[in-house]
Tab-separated table of N, CA and C in Angstrom:
chain	number	residue	atom	x	y	z
E	215	UNK	N	135.441	43.547	146.982
E	215	UNK	CA	134.416	42.243	146.353
E	215	UNK	C	133.779	43.769	145.501
E	216	UNK	N	133.097	44.862	145.933
E	216	UNK	CA	132.436	45.838	145.158
E	216	UNK	C	133.291	46.635	144.009
E	217	UNK	N	134.676	46.963	144.175
E	217	UNK	CA	136.103	47.211	143.414
E	217	UNK	C	135.767	45.985	141.935
E	218	UNK	N	136.247	44.814	143.134
E	218	UNK	CA	136.355	43.670	141.461
E	218	UNK	C	135.283	43.478	140.882
E	219	UNK	N	133.992	43.970	141.574
E	219	UNK	CA	133.133	43.761	140.740
E	219	UNK	C	132.481	44.645	139.606
E	220	UNK	N	133.082	46.128	139.850
E	220	UNK	CA	132.826	46.858	139.025
E	220	UNK	C	134.534	47.188	137.925
E	221	UNK	N	135.875	46.740	138.670
E	221	UNK	CA	136.667	46.726	137.643
E	221	UNK	C	137.315	45.825	136.786
E	222	UNK	N	136.545	44.849	136.972
E	222	UNK	CA	137.077	43.702	136.389
E	222	UNK	C	136.113	43.296	134.594
E	223	UNK	N	134.908	44.046	135.159
E	223	UNK	CA	134.513	43.911	133.388
E	223	UNK	C	135.042	45.792	132.777
E	224	UNK	N	135.433	46.121	133.776
E	224	UNK	CA	135.837	47.371	132.810
E	224	UNK	C	137.377	47.184	132.535
E	225	UNK	N	138.003	46.490	132.957
E	225	UNK	CA	139.250	45.813	132.575
E	225	UNK	C	139.293	45.438	131.395
E	226	UNK	N	138.533	44.015	131.572
E	226	UNK	CA	137.842	43.285	130.035
E	226	UNK	C	137.678	44.418	128.955
E	227	UNK	N	136.631	45.486	128.942
E	227	UNK	CA	135.899	46.406	128.102
E	227	UNK	C	137.447	47.326	127.335
E	228	UNK	N	138.137	47.446	127.997
E	228	UNK	CA	139.675	48.010	127.857
E	228	UNK	C	140.293	47.264	127.244
E	229	UNK	N	140.165	46.069	127.407
E	229	UNK	CA	140.995	44.748	126.263
E	229	UNK	C	140.668	45.275	125.050
E	230	UNK	N	139.254	44.718	125.240
E	230	UNK	CA	138.294	44.763	124.347
E	230	UNK	C	138.404	46.002	123.159
E	231	UNK	N	138.556	46.615	123.740
E	231	UNK	CA	139.238	48.355	123.112
E	231	UNK	C	140.156	48.380	122.360
E	232	UNK	N	141.344	47.811	122.996
E	232	UNK	CA	142.869	47.708	122.097
E	232	UNK	C	142.255	46.406	120.963
E	233	UNK	N	141.861	45.693	121.502
E	233	UNK	CA	141.322	44.298	120.588
E	233	UNK	C	140.899	45.071	119.507
E	234	UNK	N	139.803	45.795	119.580
E	234	UNK	CA	139.128	46.417	118.474
E	234	UNK	C	139.877	47.306	117.418
E	235	UNK	N	140.986	48.629	118.115
E	235	UNK	CA	141.935	49.109	117.567
E	235	UNK	C	142.886	48.536	116.840
E	236	UNK	N	143.106	47.403	116.960
E	236	UNK	CA	144.067	46.322	116.152
E	236	UNK	C	143.148	45.376	115.124
E	237	UNK	N	142.284	45.556	114.795
E	237	UNK	CA	141.461	45.037	113.564
E	237	UNK	C	140.576	43.990	114.209
E	238	UNK	N	140.671	43.630	115.418
E	238	UNK	CA	139.742	42.603	115.793
E	238	UNK	C	138.158	42.710	115.928
E	239	UNK	N	137.392	42.320	115.095
E	239	UNK	CA	135.470	42.662	115.051
E	239	UNK	C	134.940	41.123	115.568
E	240	UNK	N	135.632	40.199	116.065
E	240	UNK	CA	134.729	39.187	116.511
E	240	UNK	C	133.646	39.461	117.377
E	241	UNK	N	132.945	38.968	117.472
E	241	UNK	CA	131.791	39.390	118.506
E	241	UNK	C	131.958	38.087	119.588
E	242	UNK	N	131.821	38.880	120.719
E	242	UNK	CA	131.888	38.166	122.042
E	242	UNK	C	130.555	38.764	122.852
E	243	UNK	N	129.244	37.826	122.431
E	243	UNK	CA	127.856	38.062	123.016
E	243	UNK	C	127.826	38.057	124.697
E	244	UNK	N	128.830	36.589	125.078
E	244	UNK	CA	128.673	36.218	126.360
E	244	UNK	C	128.957	37.028	127.646
E	245	UNK	N	129.628	38.242	127.276
E	245	UNK	CA	130.208	38.889	128.730
E	245	UNK	C	128.691	39.956	128.892
E	246	UNK	N	128.516	40.030	130.081
E	246	UNK	CA	128.072	40.775	130.518
E	246	UNK	C	127.985	41.243	132.298
E	247	UNK	N	127.345	41.961	132.519
E	247	UNK	CA	128.031	42.450	134.319
E	247	UNK	C	126.419	42.833	135.096
E	248	UNK	N	126.841	42.762	136.493
E	248	UNK	CA	125.381	43.086	136.956
E	248	UNK	C	125.317	44.646	137.197
E	249	UNK	N	126.062	45.771	136.703
E	249	UNK	CA	126.200	47.053	136.791
E	249	UNK	C	125.689	47.158	135.663
E	250	UNK	N	124.653	47.903	135.308
E	250	UNK	CA	123.888	48.569	134.190
E	250	UNK	C	124.841	49.413	133.069
E	251	UNK	N	125.590	49.917	133.676
E	251	UNK	CA	125.871	50.770	132.880
E	251	UNK	C	127.274	50.322	132.173
E	252	UNK	N	127.613	49.369	132.796
E	252	UNK	CA	128.537	48.540	132.165
E	252	UNK	C	128.291	47.329	131.249
E	253	UNK	N	127.016	46.911	131.421
E	253	UNK	CA	126.525	46.582	130.502
E	253	UNK	C	126.213	47.097	128.932
E	254	UNK	N	126.016	48.437	129.472
E	254	UNK	CA	125.590	49.274	128.185
E	254	UNK	C	126.887	49.500	127.165
E	255	UNK	N	128.096	49.614	128.334
E	255	UNK	CA	129.518	49.486	127.381
E	255	UNK	C	129.770	48.505	126.696
E	256	UNK	N	129.452	47.356	127.064
E	256	UNK	CA	129.469	46.213	126.477
E	256	UNK	C	128.509	46.109	125.482
E	257	UNK	N	127.598	46.427	125.446
E	257	UNK	CA	126.486	46.434	124.574
E	257	UNK	C	126.794	47.270	122.989
E	258	UNK	N	127.217	48.660	123.614
E	258	UNK	CA	127.912	49.807	122.629
E	258	UNK	C	129.275	48.913	121.759
E	259	UNK	N	130.206	48.367	122.430
E	259	UNK	CA	131.032	48.085	121.780
E	259	UNK	C	130.884	46.897	120.748
E	260	UNK	N	129.940	45.901	121.382
E	260	UNK	CA	129.268	44.991	120.371
E	260	UNK	C	128.477	45.105	118.939
E	261	UNK	N	127.700	46.636	119.036
E	261	UNK	CA	127.079	47.326	118.253
E	261	UNK	C	128.337	47.992	117.271
E	262	UNK	N	129.202	48.469	117.786
E	262	UNK	CA	130.218	49.016	117.673
E	262	UNK	C	131.279	48.225	116.403
E	263	UNK	N	131.450	47.047	116.896
E	263	UNK	CA	131.727	45.606	115.963
E	263	UNK	C	131.206	45.373	114.888
E	264	UNK	N	130.054	45.278	115.228
E	264	UNK	CA	128.648	44.530	114.051
E	264	UNK	C	129.000	45.173	113.081
E	265	UNK	N	129.137	47.082	113.252
E	265	UNK	CA	129.062	48.111	112.092
E	265	UNK	C	130.507	47.717	111.195
E	266	UNK	N	131.605	47.615	112.245
E	266	UNK	CA	132.946	47.704	111.698
E	266	UNK	C	132.821	46.189	110.811
E	267	UNK	N	132.388	45.158	110.882
E	267	UNK	CA	132.380	44.124	110.435
E	267	UNK	C	131.350	44.054	109.035
E	268	UNK	N	130.397	45.228	109.169
E	268	UNK	CA	129.285	45.325	108.236
E	268	UNK	C	130.084	45.957	107.031
E	269	UNK	N	130.898	47.134	107.502
E	269	UNK	CA	132.053	47.795	106.568
E	269	UNK	C	132.986	47.138	105.947
E	270	UNK	N	133.183	45.734	106.366
E	270	UNK	CA	134.171	45.079	105.750
E	270	UNK	C	133.748	44.226	104.537
E	271	UNK	N	132.354	44.235	104.647
E	271	UNK	CA	131.540	43.333	103.044
E	271	UNK	C	132.093	44.223	102.079
E	272	UNK	N	132.222	45.521	102.285
E	272	UNK	CA	132.414	46.396	100.741
E	272	UNK	C	133.643	46.971	101.273
E	273	UNK	N	134.323	46.972	101.641
E	273	UNK	CA	136.002	47.527	101.602
E	273	UNK	C	136.821	46.351	102.323
E	274	UNK	N	138.018	45.828	101.602
E	274	UNK	CA	139.109	45.145	102.194
E	274	UNK	C	139.493	45.209	103.663
E	275	UNK	N	139.341	43.757	104.457
E	275	UNK	CA	139.334	43.856	105.565
E	275	UNK	C	140.890	44.569	106.579
E	276	UNK	N	142.092	44.278	105.520
E	276	UNK	CA	143.190	45.120	105.929
E	276	UNK	C	142.987	46.865	105.226
E	277	UNK	N	141.807	46.967	104.256
E	277	UNK	CA	141.558	48.591	104.431
E	277	UNK	C	141.322	49.383	105.795
E	278	UNK	N	139.825	48.232	106.167
E	278	UNK	CA	139.344	48.554	107.644
E	278	UNK	C	140.100	48.878	108.786
E	279	UNK	N	140.565	47.866	108.972
E	279	UNK	CA	141.798	47.550	109.888
E	279	UNK	C	142.998	48.246	110.082
E	280	UNK	N	143.013	49.460	108.733
E	280	UNK	CA	144.434	50.521	108.741
E	280	UNK	C	143.341	51.902	109.313
E	281	UNK	N	142.373	51.649	108.673
E	281	UNK	CA	141.883	53.168	108.924
E	281	UNK	C	141.277	52.913	110.547
E	282	UNK	N	141.000	51.920	111.349
E	282	UNK	CA	140.917	52.057	112.364
E	282	UNK	C	142.154	52.083	113.248
E	283	UNK	N	142.875	51.676	113.175
E	283	UNK	CA	144.289	51.914	113.614
E	283	UNK	C	144.804	53.221	113.451
E	284	UNK	N	144.471	53.679	112.732
E	284	UNK	CA	145.010	55.185	112.465
E	284	UNK	C	144.655	55.857	113.483
E	285	UNK	N	143.607	55.445	113.399
E	285	UNK	CA	142.705	56.067	114.654
E	285	UNK	C	142.378	57.757	114.553
E	286	UNK	N	142.046	58.034	112.826
E	286	UNK	CA	141.951	59.284	112.878
E	286	UNK	C	140.183	59.671	112.253
E	287	UNK	N	140.452	60.926	112.290
E	287	UNK	CA	138.614	60.918	111.512
E	287	UNK	C	138.803	61.236	110.266
E	288	UNK	N	138.243	60.865	109.392
E	288	UNK	CA	138.227	61.500	107.972
E	288	UNK	C	137.839	62.574	107.813
E	289	UNK	N	139.113	63.903	106.673
E	289	UNK	CA	138.702	64.710	106.856
E	289	UNK	C	138.584	65.175	105.265
E	290	UNK	N	138.033	66.494	105.046
E	290	UNK	CA	137.886	66.622	103.508
E	290	UNK	C	139.315	66.859	103.472
E	291	UNK	N	139.461	66.648	101.968
E	291	UNK	CA	140.751	67.139	100.946
E	291	UNK	C	141.243	65.241	100.682
E	292	UNK	N	143.017	65.388	100.480
E	292	UNK	CA	143.093	64.301	99.716
E	292	UNK	C	144.370	64.647	99.189
E	293	UNK	N	144.641	63.547	98.022
E	293	UNK	CA	146.142	63.842	97.174
E	293	UNK	C	146.034	63.332	96.181
E	294	UNK	N	146.138	63.865	94.594
E	294	UNK	CA	146.531	62.886	93.624
E	294	UNK	C	147.130	61.999	93.752
E	295	UNK	N	146.604	60.856	93.152
E	295	UNK	CA	147.361	59.654	92.107
E	295	UNK	C	146.320	58.916	91.430
E	296	UNK	N	146.907	58.280	90.649
E	296	UNK	CA	146.595	57.562	89.866
E	296	UNK	C	145.869	56.455	90.156
E	297	UNK	N	144.259	56.064	89.818
E	297	UNK	CA	143.294	55.684	90.605
E	297	UNK	C	142.753	54.425	89.160
E	298	UNK	N	141.828	53.779	89.483
E	298	UNK	CA	141.129	52.579	88.788
E	298	UNK	C	140.008	52.939	89.078
E	299	UNK	N	138.598	53.245	88.310
E	299	UNK	CA	137.250	53.479	88.858
E	299	UNK	C	136.518	52.134	88.043
E	300	UNK	N	135.895	51.393	88.383
E	300	UNK	CA	134.634	50.806	87.867
E	300	UNK	C	133.276	51.082	87.790
E	301	UNK	N	132.910	51.070	87.379
E	301	UNK	CA	131.393	51.163	87.120
E	301	UNK	C	130.415	49.670	86.495
E	302	UNK	N	129.516	49.118	87.386
E	302	UNK	CA	128.783	48.394	87.579
E	302	UNK	C	127.234	48.426	87.405
E	303	UNK	N	126.314	47.706	86.487
E	303	UNK	CA	125.154	47.892	86.405
E	303	UNK	C	124.527	46.626	85.899
E	304	UNK	N	123.171	46.175	85.868
E	304	UNK	CA	122.253	45.317	85.465
E	304	UNK	C	121.628	45.758	84.252
E	305	UNK	N	121.944	44.942	83.065
E	305	UNK	CA	121.374	44.782	82.211
E	305	UNK	C	119.841	44.322	82.048
E	306	UNK	N	119.217	45.812	81.747
E	306	UNK	CA	117.770	45.858	82.338
E	306	UNK	C	117.360	45.546	83.322
E	307	UNK	N	117.918	46.112	84.241
E	307	UNK	CA	117.621	46.392	85.456
E	307	UNK	C	115.687	47.005	85.313
E	308	UNK	N	115.723	48.488	84.914
E	308	UNK	CA	114.520	48.913	84.951
E	308	UNK	C	113.115	48.206	84.703
E	309	UNK	N	113.390	46.906	82.984
E	309	UNK	CA	112.459	46.758	83.212
E	309	UNK	C	112.055	45.139	83.980
E	310	UNK	N	113.105	44.754	84.697
E	310	UNK	CA	112.845	43.843	85.821
E	310	UNK	C	112.215	44.496	87.045
E	311	UNK	N	112.572	45.528	87.402
E	311	UNK	CA	112.093	46.125	88.218
E	311	UNK	C	110.279	45.998	87.535
E	312	UNK	N	110.311	46.358	86.888
E	312	UNK	CA	108.379	46.520	86.468
E	312	UNK	C	107.712	45.549	86.738
E	313	UNK	N	108.467	43.977	86.679
E	313	UNK	CA	107.804	42.837	86.280
E	313	UNK	C	108.423	42.289	88.216
E	314	UNK	N	108.972	42.131	88.461
E	314	UNK	CA	109.438	41.442	89.460
E	314	UNK	C	108.832	42.282	91.123
E	315	UNK	N	108.464	41.495	91.987
E	315	UNK	CA	107.643	41.749	93.151
E	315	UNK	C	108.864	42.625	94.282
E	316	UNK	N	108.462	43.478	95.036
E	316	UNK	CA	109.563	43.722	95.646
E	316	UNK	C	111.030	43.014	96.333
E	317	UNK	N	110.277	41.890	96.951
E	317	UNK	CA	111.152	40.742	97.718
E	317	UNK	C	111.949	39.963	96.687
E	318	UNK	N	111.345	39.671	95.345
E	318	UNK	CA	111.996	39.574	94.390
E	318	UNK	C	113.644	40.349	93.995
E	319	UNK	N	113.113	41.352	93.870
E	319	UNK	CA	114.038	42.714	93.281
E	319	UNK	C	115.120	42.641	94.406
E	320	UNK	N	114.782	42.661	95.922
E	320	UNK	CA	115.427	42.709	96.899
E	320	UNK	C	116.407	41.836	96.795
E	321	UNK	N	116.064	40.088	96.584
E	321	UNK	CA	116.690	39.332	96.817
E	321	UNK	C	117.603	39.562	95.422
E	322	UNK	N	117.582	39.364	94.004
E	322	UNK	CA	118.073	39.975	93.118
E	322	UNK	C	119.064	40.782	93.485
E	323	UNK	N	118.906	41.960	93.855
E	323	UNK	CA	119.671	43.227	94.621
E	323	UNK	C	120.862	42.524	95.043
E	324	UNK	N	120.471	41.915	96.299
E	324	UNK	CA	121.303	41.258	97.247
E	324	UNK	C	122.511	40.312	96.645
E	325	UNK	N	121.943	39.533	95.453
E	325	UNK	CA	122.967	38.713	94.904
E	325	UNK	C	123.829	39.566	93.847
E	326	UNK	N	123.663	40.545	93.259
E	326	UNK	CA	123.981	41.436	92.310
E	326	UNK	C	125.407	42.107	93.317
E	327	UNK	N	125.025	42.888	94.191
E	327	UNK	CA	125.625	43.611	95.177
E	327	UNK	C	126.742	42.125	95.938
E	328	UNK	N	126.172	41.746	96.084
E	328	UNK	CA	127.482	40.607	97.178
E	328	UNK	C	128.150	40.034	96.018
E	329	UNK	N	127.292	39.565	94.849
E	329	UNK	CA	128.944	39.657	93.489
E	329	UNK	C	130.175	40.241	93.274
E	330	UNK	N	129.400	41.520	92.927
E	330	UNK	CA	130.365	42.738	93.227
E	330	UNK	C	131.149	43.135	94.175
E	331	UNK	N	130.709	42.744	95.399
E	331	UNK	CA	131.383	43.083	96.583
E	331	UNK	C	132.871	42.212	96.356
E	332	UNK	N	132.276	40.288	96.457
E	332	UNK	CA	132.963	39.648	96.317
E	332	UNK	C	134.580	39.783	95.696
E	333	UNK	N	133.883	40.309	94.205
E	333	UNK	CA	134.927	40.289	93.536
E	333	UNK	C	135.964	41.842	93.586
E	334	UNK	N	135.017	42.889	94.131
E	334	UNK	CA	135.896	43.816	94.288
E	334	UNK	C	136.950	43.896	95.294
E	335	UNK	N	136.496	43.210	96.545
E	335	UNK	CA	137.389	43.472	97.829
E	335	UNK	C	138.057	42.130	97.645
E	336	UNK	N	138.121	40.895	97.010
E	336	UNK	CA	139.016	39.761	96.752
E	336	UNK	C	139.955	40.771	95.954
E	337	UNK	N	140.243	41.339	95.130
E	337	UNK	CA	141.563	41.995	94.599
E	337	UNK	C	142.008	43.569	95.150
E	338	UNK	N	141.498	43.863	95.999
E	338	UNK	CA	142.470	45.098	96.707
E	338	UNK	C	141.264	46.281	96.663
E	339	UNK	N	140.491	46.269	96.481
E	339	UNK	CA	139.544	47.512	95.552
E	339	UNK	C	138.666	47.748	96.594
E	340	UNK	N	137.953	49.053	96.528
E	340	UNK	CA	136.888	49.489	97.362
E	340	UNK	C	135.324	49.838	97.151
E	341	UNK	N	134.518	49.161	97.349
E	341	UNK	CA	133.037	49.805	96.856
E	341	UNK	C	133.073	50.930	97.606
E	342	UNK	N	132.745	51.970	96.241
E	342	UNK	CA	132.521	53.342	96.541
E	342	UNK	C	130.877	53.659	96.968
E	343	UNK	N	130.490	53.281	96.310
E	343	UNK	CA	128.886	53.411	96.232
E	343	UNK	C	128.060	52.346	95.663
E	344	UNK	N	126.858	52.186	96.306
E	344	UNK	CA	126.146	51.369	95.825
E	344	UNK	C	124.521	51.999	95.419
E	345	UNK	N	124.445	52.242	94.326
E	345	UNK	CA	123.074	52.789	93.498
E	345	UNK	C	122.548	52.167	92.964
E	346	UNK	N	121.297	51.504	93.998
E	346	UNK	CA	120.321	50.554	93.052
E	346	UNK	C	120.853	49.757	92.348
E	347	UNK	N	120.987	49.188	91.377
E	347	UNK	CA	121.813	48.042	90.479
E	347	UNK	C	122.866	48.422	90.641
E	348	UNK	N	123.597	49.307	90.472
E	348	UNK	CA	124.656	50.038	90.049
E	348	UNK	C	125.482	49.909	91.259
E	349	UNK	N	127.038	49.943	91.199
E	349	UNK	CA	127.893	49.707	91.754
E	349	UNK	C	129.152	50.488	91.251
E	350	UNK	N	129.647	51.362	91.967
E	350	UNK	CA	131.293	52.132	92.094
E	350	UNK	C	132.016	51.677	92.687
E	351	UNK	N	133.327	50.987	92.021
E	351	UNK	CA	134.470	50.662	93.017
E	351	UNK	C	135.729	51.470	92.639
E	352	UNK	N	136.784	51.809	93.177
E	352	UNK	CA	137.942	52.296	92.776
E	352	UNK	C	138.678	50.939	93.713
E	353	UNK	N	140.146	51.175	92.940
E	353	UNK	CA	141.501	50.706	93.358
E	353	UNK	C	142.618	51.448	93.007
E	354	UNK	N	143.686	51.725	94.390
E	354	UNK	CA	144.676	52.434	94.168
E	354	UNK	C	143.945	53.315	95.353
E	355	UNK	N	143.285	53.735	96.210
E	355	UNK	CA	142.505	54.362	97.306
E	355	UNK	C	141.873	53.549	98.013
E	356	UNK	N	141.800	53.701	98.947
E	356	UNK	CA	142.436	54.909	100.417
E	356	UNK	C	143.825	54.175	100.101
E	357	UNK	N	143.995	52.711	99.875
E	357	UNK	CA	145.207	51.948	99.992
E	357	UNK	C	145.868	52.170	98.748
E	358	UNK	N	146.844	52.390	98.611
E	358	UNK	CA	147.937	52.252	97.280
E	358	UNK	C	147.894	50.687	96.473
E	359	UNK	N	148.065	51.448	95.638
E	359	UNK	CA	148.200	49.706	94.885
E	359	UNK	C	148.466	49.841	93.027
E	360	UNK	N	149.942	49.504	93.142
E	360	UNK	CA	150.721	49.643	91.802
E	360	UNK	C	149.903	48.561	90.597
E	361	UNK	N	149.321	48.023	91.411
E	361	UNK	CA	148.698	46.633	90.283
E	361	UNK	C	147.109	47.594	89.944
E	362	UNK	N	146.689	48.690	90.545
E	362	UNK	CA	145.072	48.833	90.612
E	362	UNK	C	144.377	48.814	89.208
E	363	UNK	N	144.618	49.091	87.753
E	363	UNK	CA	144.684	48.571	86.718
E	363	UNK	C	144.007	46.849	86.513
E	364	UNK	N	145.181	46.637	86.610
E	364	UNK	CA	145.108	44.919	86.121
E	364	UNK	C	143.891	43.893	87.734
E	365	UNK	N	143.860	44.793	88.492
E	365	UNK	CA	143.231	44.110	89.479
E	365	UNK	C	141.657	44.423	89.648
E	366	UNK	N	141.601	45.630	88.744
E	366	UNK	CA	139.917	46.295	88.682
E	366	UNK	C	139.755	45.265	87.537
E	367	UNK	N	140.412	44.969	86.387
E	367	UNK	CA	139.990	43.707	85.289
E	367	UNK	C	139.890	42.330	85.674
E	368	UNK	N	140.663	41.946	86.537
E	368	UNK	CA	140.374	40.629	87.190
E	368	UNK	C	139.160	40.792	88.152
E	369	UNK	N	139.195	41.858	88.783
E	369	UNK	CA	137.553	41.787	89.753
E	369	UNK	C	136.530	41.892	88.445
E	370	UNK	N	136.358	42.662	87.446
E	370	UNK	CA	135.211	42.514	86.155
E	370	UNK	C	135.362	41.165	86.247
E	371	UNK	N	136.358	40.767	85.679
E	371	UNK	CA	136.493	38.778	85.275
E	371	UNK	C	136.071	38.046	85.948
E	372	UNK	N	136.126	38.685	87.214
E	372	UNK	CA	135.406	37.195	88.394
E	372	UNK	C	133.768	37.735	88.854
E	373	UNK	N	133.545	38.697	88.383
E	373	UNK	CA	132.119	39.000	88.307
E	373	UNK	C	131.694	38.563	87.142
E	374	UNK	N	131.915	38.602	86.388
E	374	UNK	CA	131.704	38.444	85.215
E	374	UNK	C	131.155	36.677	84.931
E	375	UNK	N	132.419	36.080	85.514
E	375	UNK	CA	132.292	34.848	85.663
E	375	UNK	C	130.844	34.242	86.463
E	376	UNK	N	131.069	34.893	87.674
E	376	UNK	CA	130.328	34.552	88.822
E	376	UNK	C	128.944	34.824	88.320
E	377	UNK	N	128.685	35.818	87.606
E	377	UNK	CA	127.130	36.186	86.864
E	377	UNK	C	126.772	34.911	86.242
E	378	UNK	N	127.587	34.182	85.380
E	378	UNK	CA	127.330	33.299	84.560
E	378	UNK	C	126.944	32.153	85.035
E	379	UNK	N	127.434	32.214	86.349
E	379	UNK	CA	127.857	30.148	86.915
E	379	UNK	C	126.215	30.607	87.703
E	380	UNK	N	126.061	31.667	87.978
E	380	UNK	CA	124.720	31.993	88.842
E	380	UNK	C	123.394	31.657	87.988
E	381	UNK	N	123.629	31.848	86.500
E	381	UNK	CA	122.481	32.010	85.762
E	381	UNK	C	121.404	31.058	85.689
E	382	UNK	N	122.177	29.721	85.899
E	382	UNK	CA	120.582	28.563	86.405
E	382	UNK	C	120.118	28.285	87.505
E	383	UNK	N	121.001	28.752	88.521
E	383	UNK	CA	120.449	28.636	89.794
E	383	UNK	C	119.338	29.720	90.097
E	384	UNK	N	119.565	31.167	89.262
E	384	UNK	CA	118.229	32.138	89.887
E	384	UNK	C	117.416	31.596	88.962
E	385	UNK	N	117.625	30.912	87.444
E	385	UNK	CA	116.031	30.742	86.736
E	385	UNK	C	115.214	29.539	87.373
E	386	UNK	N	116.176	28.722	88.719
E	386	UNK	CA	115.254	27.070	89.309
E	386	UNK	C	114.663	28.206	90.361
E	387	UNK	N	115.009	29.303	90.705
E	387	UNK	CA	114.454	29.739	92.130
E	387	UNK	C	113.552	31.121	91.712
E	388	UNK	N	113.270	31.033	90.340
E	388	UNK	CA	112.298	32.139	89.677
E	388	UNK	C	112.643	33.393	89.505
E	389	UNK	N	114.253	33.741	89.548
E	389	UNK	CA	114.588	35.012	89.699
E	389	UNK	C	115.124	34.597	88.051
E	390	UNK	N	115.451	35.761	87.208
E	390	UNK	CA	115.774	35.679	86.029
E	390	UNK	C	117.687	35.753	86.040
E	391	UNK	N	117.999	35.389	84.969
E	391	UNK	CA	119.458	35.125	84.880
E	391	UNK	C	120.322	36.733	84.984
E	392	UNK	N	121.439	36.569	86.088
E	392	UNK	CA	121.408	38.066	85.473
E	392	UNK	C	122.729	38.191	84.841
E	393	UNK	N	122.798	39.585	84.040
E	393	UNK	CA	124.136	40.057	82.596
E	393	UNK	C	124.130	41.612	83.594
E	394	UNK	N	125.496	41.641	83.652
E	394	UNK	CA	126.397	42.979	84.257
E	394	UNK	C	127.115	43.562	83.400
E	395	UNK	N	126.861	44.828	83.433
E	395	UNK	CA	127.992	45.871	82.039
E	395	UNK	C	129.027	46.207	83.329
E	396	UNK	N	130.341	45.927	83.200
E	396	UNK	CA	130.888	46.925	83.587
E	396	UNK	C	132.176	47.477	83.446
């Protein structure tokens, strides 16, 4: 009885580790054990999956899964290859930041980052940096992409169109319409 009480949740955790290694990060908060240490392992696995799901918001899901599946730690170095890099920032962000409340500014930045991240990830790009109102994205790394320049242009057009669509909705909520340079 005691052996099953310990081994059953450990077997489930082993299966969960294999699922994570295969790129399946779905949450499963129902699992628990009467053994404190096993519960800590379950919670650590859930926290790890939450972190990986968060990472998927800024990098394409297949890139995240590929990095996890490789099982290698990132190291300095790299390889030479042609890639495409884009930079985007909001028009008049500094003046907006001087008149908006911190809460409204954060809401606005969340919308900007979401639009940019969606446009980038939907075209196979990766957000490299979010810096205030700016975003730097790249195509062709870490995953090779023979159409990296084309995909970056498509992402820019998608983001531009989405910012235009959002304009009326934002002004209704008291936020200014967004204009972004890419």
